[in-house]
Coordinates of C-alpha atoms in Angstrom, one line a residue:
M112 CA 0.0 0.0 0.0
G113 CA 1.5 3.3 -1.0
I114 CA 0.8 6.7 -2.4
G115 CA 0.2 8.2 -5.8
T116 CA 2.2 11.1 -7.4
T117 CA -0.3 13.6 -6.1
G118 CA 0.0 12.6 -2.4
A119 CA 2.4 13.5 0.3
V120 CA 4.8 11.7 2.6
V121 CA 5.8 12.4 6.2
T122 CA 9.6 12.7 6.5
G123 CA 9.9 14.6 9.8
L124 CA 8.3 14.6 13.3
G125 CA 8.7 17.0 16.2
A126 CA 6.9 17.4 19.5
T127 CA 6.9 18.6 23.0
T128 CA 4.1 17.3 25.2
P129 CA 3.0 16.5 28.7
L130 CA 4.7 13.1 28.3
G131 CA 8.1 14.2 27.0
G132 CA 10.2 17.0 25.4
D133 CA 10.6 15.3 22.1
V134 CA 9.0 12.6 19.9
A135 CA 11.0 9.7 21.2
S136 CA 10.1 10.2 24.8
T137 CA 6.5 11.0 24.0
W138 CA 6.1 7.9 21.8
A139 CA 7.7 5.7 24.4
A140 CA 5.4 7.0 27.1
L141 CA 2.3 6.6 24.8
V142 CA 3.2 3.0 24.1
A143 CA 3.8 2.3 27.8
G144 CA 0.4 3.9 28.7
E145 CA 2.0 6.5 31.0
N146 CA 0.2 9.4 32.7
G147 CA 0.9 13.0 31.8
I148 CA -1.7 14.7 34.0
S149 CA -0.7 16.3 37.3
P150 CA -1.9 18.9 39.9
I151 CA -1.5 22.6 39.1
E152 CA 1.0 23.9 41.6
Q153 CA 0.3 27.7 41.2
D154 CA -1.2 29.5 44.1
W155 CA -4.4 30.5 42.2
A156 CA -5.4 26.8 41.8
V157 CA -5.6 26.1 45.6
D158 CA -9.3 26.7 45.9
F159 CA -10.2 26.4 42.2
P160 CA -12.9 23.9 41.0
V161 CA -10.3 22.5 38.6
R162 CA -6.8 21.9 39.9
I163 CA -5.3 19.5 37.4
A164 CA -3.9 19.8 33.9
A165 CA -1.6 18.0 31.5
Q166 CA 1.5 20.3 31.7
L167 CA 4.6 20.2 29.6
R168 CA 7.2 17.6 30.8
V169 CA 10.1 19.8 29.6
E170 CA 9.9 23.6 29.9
P171 CA 10.6 25.3 26.5
T172 CA 12.9 27.8 28.3
E173 CA 15.2 24.9 29.0
V174 CA 15.6 24.4 25.3
L175 CA 15.5 27.8 23.7
D176 CA 18.0 30.7 24.0
R177 CA 17.0 32.8 27.0
V178 CA 16.8 36.1 25.0
Q179 CA 14.7 34.5 22.2
A180 CA 12.4 32.8 24.7
R181 CA 11.7 36.1 26.4
R182 CA 10.4 37.5 23.1
L183 CA 7.9 34.6 22.5
D184 CA 4.6 33.6 24.0
R185 CA 4.6 30.1 25.4
C186 CA 2.6 28.9 22.4
E187 CA 5.2 30.3 20.1
Q188 CA 8.0 28.8 22.1
I189 CA 6.8 25.3 21.9
A190 CA 5.9 25.6 18.2
L191 CA 9.6 26.5 17.6
V192 CA 10.8 23.6 19.7
A193 CA 8.7 21.1 17.8
A194 CA 9.6 22.7 14.4
R195 CA 13.3 22.4 15.0
E196 CA 13.0 18.7 15.9
A197 CA 10.8 17.9 12.9
W198 CA 13.1 19.8 10.5
A199 CA 16.2 17.9 11.9
D200 CA 14.3 14.6 11.7
A201 CA 13.5 15.3 8.1
G202 CA 17.2 15.8 7.4
S203 CA 16.9 19.6 6.9
P204 CA 15.7 19.3 3.3
D205 CA 17.5 21.5 0.8
V206 CA 14.4 23.1 -0.7
D207 CA 13.8 26.4 -2.5
P208 CA 12.4 28.8 0.2
E209 CA 9.7 29.8 -2.2
R210 CA 8.6 26.1 -2.3
L211 CA 8.6 25.7 1.5
A212 CA 5.4 26.5 3.4
V213 CA 4.4 26.5 7.1
V214 CA 0.9 25.8 8.5
V215 CA 0.6 25.9 12.3
G216 CA -2.9 25.7 13.8
T217 CA -3.9 26.9 17.3
G218 CA -7.1 27.3 19.2
T219 CA -6.2 30.4 21.3
G220 CA -2.7 31.5 20.1
G221 CA -1.0 33.8 22.6
A222 CA -3.7 33.7 25.2
L223 CA -1.3 33.7 28.1
T224 CA 0.3 36.9 26.9
M225 CA -3.0 38.7 26.3
L226 CA -4.4 37.8 29.7
G227 CA -1.2 38.5 31.5
Q228 CA -0.7 41.9 29.9
H229 CA -4.4 42.8 30.6
D230 CA -3.7 42.2 34.2
I231 CA -0.6 44.5 34.0
L232 CA -2.7 47.2 32.3
N233 CA -5.3 47.1 35.0
A234 CA -2.8 47.0 37.8
S235 CA -0.1 49.4 36.6
G236 CA -1.4 51.4 33.6
S237 CA -0.7 51.4 29.9
R238 CA 2.9 52.4 30.1
R239 CA 3.8 49.1 31.8
V240 CA 2.3 47.0 29.0
S241 CA 5.0 45.2 27.0
P242 CA 5.8 46.5 23.5
L243 CA 6.0 42.8 22.5
T244 CA 2.3 42.2 23.4
I245 CA 0.9 42.1 19.9
P246 CA 3.5 39.8 18.2
K247 CA 3.3 37.5 21.3
Q248 CA -0.5 37.3 21.5
M249 CA -1.5 37.1 17.8
A250 CA -2.7 33.7 16.7
N251 CA -0.5 33.6 13.6
G252 CA 2.6 34.0 15.8
P253 CA 3.6 30.3 16.0
A254 CA 3.4 29.9 12.2
A255 CA 5.2 33.2 11.7
W256 CA 8.1 32.3 13.9
V257 CA 8.5 28.9 12.4
S258 CA 8.5 30.4 8.9
I259 CA 11.2 32.9 10.0
E260 CA 13.2 30.1 11.6
L261 CA 13.1 28.0 8.4
G262 CA 13.1 30.8 5.9
A263 CA 9.8 29.5 4.4
R264 CA 8.4 31.9 1.8
A265 CA 5.6 29.8 0.2
G266 CA 3.1 31.0 2.9
A267 CA 2.7 30.9 6.7
H268 CA -0.9 29.9 7.5
T269 CA -2.9 29.6 10.7
P270 CA -6.1 27.6 10.8
V271 CA -8.1 28.4 13.9
S272 CA -10.8 25.8 14.2
A273 CA -10.8 25.0 17.9
C274 CA -9.7 21.4 18.7
A275 CA -9.5 20.6 15.0
S276 CA -6.9 23.3 14.3
G277 CA -3.8 21.1 14.2
A278 CA -5.4 18.4 12.0
E279 CA -6.8 21.1 9.7
A280 CA -3.3 22.5 9.4
I281 CA -2.0 19.1 8.2
A282 CA -4.9 18.8 5.7
L283 CA -4.1 22.3 4.4
G284 CA -0.5 21.2 4.0
L285 CA -1.5 18.3 1.8
D286 CA -3.7 20.7 -0.2
L287 CA -0.7 23.0 -0.8
I288 CA 1.4 20.1 -2.1
R289 CA -1.4 18.7 -4.3
L290 CA -2.0 22.1 -5.8
G291 CA 1.6 22.5 -6.6
R292 CA 2.2 25.5 -4.4
A293 CA 4.8 23.9 -2.2
D294 CA 7.2 20.9 -2.3
V295 CA 7.7 20.8 1.5
V296 CA 5.2 21.9 4.2
V297 CA 5.8 22.0 8.0
A298 CA 2.4 21.5 9.5
G299 CA 0.8 20.9 12.8
G300 CA -0.4 22.7 15.9
A301 CA 0.6 24.4 19.1
E302 CA -1.4 25.3 22.3
A303 CA -0.6 26.7 25.7
C304 CA -3.6 28.1 27.6
I305 CA -3.5 26.7 31.1
H306 CA -4.9 29.7 32.9
P307 CA -7.5 30.5 35.6
L308 CA -9.9 32.0 33.0
T309 CA -9.7 29.1 30.7
L310 CA -10.2 26.6 33.4
A311 CA -13.0 28.6 35.0
G312 CA -14.9 28.7 31.7
F313 CA -14.6 25.0 31.1
A314 CA -15.6 24.3 34.7
Q315 CA -18.7 26.4 34.4
A316 CA -19.6 24.6 31.2
R317 CA -19.1 21.3 33.1
A318 CA -16.8 20.1 30.3
H319 CA -13.7 19.6 32.4
S320 CA -13.0 16.6 34.7
T321 CA -13.1 17.5 38.4
R322 CA -11.2 14.4 39.6
N323 CA -8.7 16.7 41.4
D324 CA -7.6 14.1 43.9
E325 CA -6.6 11.5 41.3
P326 CA -5.2 13.4 38.3
E327 CA -3.7 10.2 36.8
R328 CA -7.3 8.7 36.5
A329 CA -9.1 11.9 35.4
S330 CA -9.0 11.5 31.6
R331 CA -10.9 8.3 30.8
P332 CA -12.2 8.3 27.2
F333 CA -14.9 5.7 26.5
D334 CA -15.1 4.6 30.2
S335 CA -18.5 4.5 31.8
G336 CA -17.3 6.9 34.5
R337 CA -15.9 9.6 32.3
D338 CA -16.7 13.1 33.5
G339 CA -14.9 15.5 31.1
F340 CA -11.6 16.2 29.5
V341 CA -8.4 17.5 31.1
I342 CA -6.8 20.6 29.6
G343 CA -3.3 20.1 28.2
E344 CA -0.5 22.0 26.5
G345 CA 2.0 21.1 23.8
A346 CA 3.0 21.1 20.2
A347 CA 3.4 18.6 17.4
L348 CA 4.6 19.3 13.8
L349 CA 5.0 17.1 10.8
V350 CA 7.2 17.7 7.7
L351 CA 5.2 16.8 4.6
E352 CA 6.8 16.5 1.2
S353 CA 5.5 15.7 -2.2
A354 CA 6.3 12.0 -3.1
E355 CA 8.5 13.2 -6.0
F356 CA 10.5 15.6 -4.0
A357 CA 11.1 13.1 -1.2
A358 CA 12.1 10.4 -3.7
A359 CA 14.5 12.8 -5.5
R360 CA 16.5 13.4 -2.3
S361 CA 16.2 9.7 -1.1
A362 CA 14.4 10.9 2.1
R363 CA 13.5 8.5 4.9
I364 CA 9.8 8.3 5.0
H365 CA 7.7 7.5 8.2
A366 CA 4.4 7.1 6.4
A367 CA 2.2 8.6 3.7
L368 CA -0.5 11.2 4.2
A369 CA -2.9 9.6 1.7
G370 CA -6.1 11.6 2.2
T371 CA -8.0 14.1 4.2
G372 CA -11.5 15.0 5.0
V373 CA -12.8 18.4 6.3
S374 CA -16.4 19.1 7.0
S375 CA -18.5 21.4 9.1
D376 CA -21.7 20.6 11.0
A377 CA -23.6 23.9 10.7
H378 CA -25.5 22.4 13.6
H379 CA -24.5 23.7 17.1
I380 CA -21.7 25.7 18.6
T381 CA -20.6 23.0 21.0
A382 CA -22.5 19.8 20.3
G383 CA -21.0 17.6 17.6
S384 CA -23.0 16.1 14.8
P385 CA -22.6 12.4 13.8
E386 CA -23.4 13.3 10.2
G387 CA -20.6 15.8 10.0
Q388 CA -18.1 13.5 11.6
M389 CA -19.0 10.6 9.3
R390 CA -18.7 12.9 6.2
A391 CA -15.1 13.9 7.3
M392 CA -14.1 10.2 7.7
R393 CA -15.7 9.2 4.4
M394 CA -14.1 12.1 2.6
A395 CA -10.7 11.1 4.0
L396 CA -11.1 7.5 2.8
S397 CA -12.3 8.6 -0.6
S398 CA -9.4 11.1 -0.9
A399 CA -7.0 8.3 0.0
G400 CA -8.6 5.7 -2.3
L401 CA -9.3 3.4 0.7
A402 CA -12.3 1.2 1.4
P403 CA -13.5 1.2 5.1
E404 CA -12.4 -2.5 5.5
Q405 CA -8.8 -1.5 4.7
V406 CA -8.6 0.7 7.8
A407 CA -6.7 -1.2 10.5
H408 CA -6.6 1.5 13.2
V409 CA -8.5 4.6 14.3
H410 CA -7.0 7.2 16.5
A411 CA -10.1 8.7 18.1
H412 CA -10.7 12.3 19.1
A413 CA -12.3 10.9 22.3
T414 CA -11.8 13.7 24.8
S415 CA -13.5 11.9 27.7
T416 CA -16.8 13.8 27.7
P417 CA -20.0 11.7 28.3
V418 CA -21.7 12.9 25.1
G419 CA -18.8 13.5 22.7
D420 CA -17.3 10.0 23.1
A421 CA -20.6 8.3 22.4
I422 CA -21.2 10.4 19.3
E423 CA -17.8 9.7 17.9
A424 CA -18.2 5.9 18.6
R425 CA -21.4 5.9 16.6
S426 CA -19.7 7.9 13.8
I427 CA -16.8 5.5 13.5
T428 CA -19.1 2.5 13.5
E429 CA -21.1 3.9 10.7
A430 CA -18.3 5.4 8.5
I431 CA -15.6 2.7 9.0
G432 CA -17.0 -0.2 11.1
V433 CA -16.1 -1.9 14.3
H434 CA -13.1 -3.9 13.0
P435 CA -10.3 -1.4 13.5
S436 CA -8.3 -1.1 16.7
V437 CA -9.1 2.2 18.4
T438 CA -7.0 4.2 20.8
A439 CA -7.6 7.5 22.7
T440 CA -4.3 9.0 23.7
K441 CA -5.9 11.9 25.5
S442 CA -6.2 9.5 28.4
M443 CA -2.5 10.1 28.8
T444 CA -1.8 13.6 27.3
G445 CA -5.0 15.4 28.2
H446 CA -6.6 17.6 25.6
L447 CA -4.2 19.8 23.8
F448 CA -7.0 21.7 22.0
G449 CA -5.5 23.3 18.9
A450 CA -2.5 21.0 19.0
A451 CA -4.5 17.8 19.7
G452 CA -5.1 16.9 16.1
A453 CA -1.4 17.3 15.3
L454 CA -0.4 15.1 18.2
G455 CA -3.0 12.6 17.2
A456 CA -1.6 12.6 13.6
L457 CA 1.9 12.1 14.9
S458 CA 0.8 9.1 17.0
T459 CA -1.0 7.7 14.0
V460 CA 2.0 8.0 11.8
L461 CA 4.1 6.1 14.4
S462 CA 1.5 3.4 14.7
V463 CA 1.7 2.9 10.9
R464 CA 5.5 3.0 10.9
D465 CA 6.1 0.8 13.9
G466 CA 3.0 -1.5 13.8
V467 CA 2.1 -0.5 17.4
V468 CA -1.2 0.9 18.8
P469 CA -0.9 2.6 22.2
P470 CA -3.4 1.5 24.8
T471 CA -6.1 3.8 26.3
R472 CA -5.6 4.5 30.0
N473 CA -8.3 4.4 32.7
I474 CA -10.9 2.2 31.2
D475 CA -12.2 0.3 34.2
E476 CA -15.6 -0.4 32.5
L477 CA -16.0 0.2 28.8
D478 CA -19.2 2.2 28.2
P479 CA -21.6 -0.4 26.6
E480 CA -22.7 2.3 24.1
I481 CA -19.2 2.4 22.5
G482 CA -19.1 -0.9 20.7
L483 CA -15.6 -0.4 19.4
D484 CA -12.4 -2.5 19.6
V485 CA -10.7 -0.1 22.1
V486 CA -7.1 -1.1 23.0
T487 CA -6.6 -1.2 26.7
G488 CA -3.9 -2.5 29.1
A489 CA -1.0 -3.3 26.8
P490 CA -0.2 -1.9 23.4
R491 CA -1.3 -3.9 20.4
R492 CA 1.3 -5.0 17.9
G493 CA 0.8 -5.9 14.3
P494 CA 0.7 -4.4 10.8
V495 CA -1.1 -1.1 10.5
N496 CA -1.2 -0.5 6.8
A497 CA -3.9 2.2 6.9
A498 CA -5.2 4.3 9.7
V499 CA -7.5 7.3 10.3
T500 CA -7.2 10.0 13.0
N501 CA -10.1 12.2 13.9
S502 CA -10.3 15.7 15.3
F503 CA -13.5 17.6 16.1
G504 CA -13.8 21.1 17.4
F505 CA -16.3 23.5 19.0
G506 CA -18.1 25.3 16.2
G507 CA -18.7 22.1 14.2
H508 CA -15.3 21.6 12.7
N509 CA -14.5 18.0 11.7
V510 CA -11.2 16.8 10.3
S511 CA -10.1 13.2 9.5
L512 CA -6.7 12.3 8.2
A513 CA -5.8 9.0 6.5
F514 CA -2.2 7.7 6.7
T515 CA -0.8 4.6 5.0
S516 CA 2.4 2.6 5.1
M517 CA 4.9 2.7 2.2
P518 CA 5.5 -0.2 -0.1

């Protein structure tokens, strides 16, 4: 199973997550079923209704130059960390800058800068606001900084589609290659918005888990006792190349991005629609030239909300079937919002490459409504020739990506 001349291949991977500061440590932790969720130690969280989060395992300030880090919002910092790893993993392709594009999605961009500077404005007046506020808080900041870092001149794009942002960035990356606008695209997502306001909003909406006393058991997709997601932060980026460009330079290939599906529900601002999700999956399969029975694995969006997980399970059953192995890695990483789809894509690429499906943590009792072959306990090993990863966001954004192995 391979890819046609109009497809794309994945030649580089980069990440910094609640499980590790790079791809190798993150992947090892995913396969081992480790926990990345912990108590929030800041003073403001002491009496907060939500006191847990999936926080970065390695601080970006430990990796970046001190002066540079000071000029960047946390979201921009981690995008740059992931981009450098992905670019190095791809072998630093020698590509015409005008044929190199960047697409980095985010849900909130520099939210920490905006909220922090607003506090300074209220407390100390306008003259104390940082002159770097605007470039640090703008949503396109991560894409802009990565494009500057790599000298990419074929476009620096920023899809903002809530929790589907990172996956939509990868879908746009494939479009740019298929349309002939780029030979190489660095695509993915970055998010860093663990803040009292964010947590308070999700707590009031009753979307976030309140298992404050057992953070390691809080995120439990598909489990009968699930009570909401756990906020997370991190970044994941993929280097995509046209099949011809990669072949010409004899690049090492992790997997092929064979097809994508993007749909919108036009239904409800927060409630997902099975029809929209199914359309995205079917579009991805059609784009990839795959039949449902060829899909061996599905990386589920599965955030651990009572309603959302059940809707996705029905959608997968209808669009693909109950035969694929299914995993929900947010049980380990928490929900990285705008970066979640990119991290899910990275995990799916590695499942295809290595023939390993990570387990889902915290399933004590599989919800009888689910009806899927959810991997639990130990990782499942065996060929994964074709896989689909799902991302669904508030606003009715649906993205499915189909990855295949190379011949």
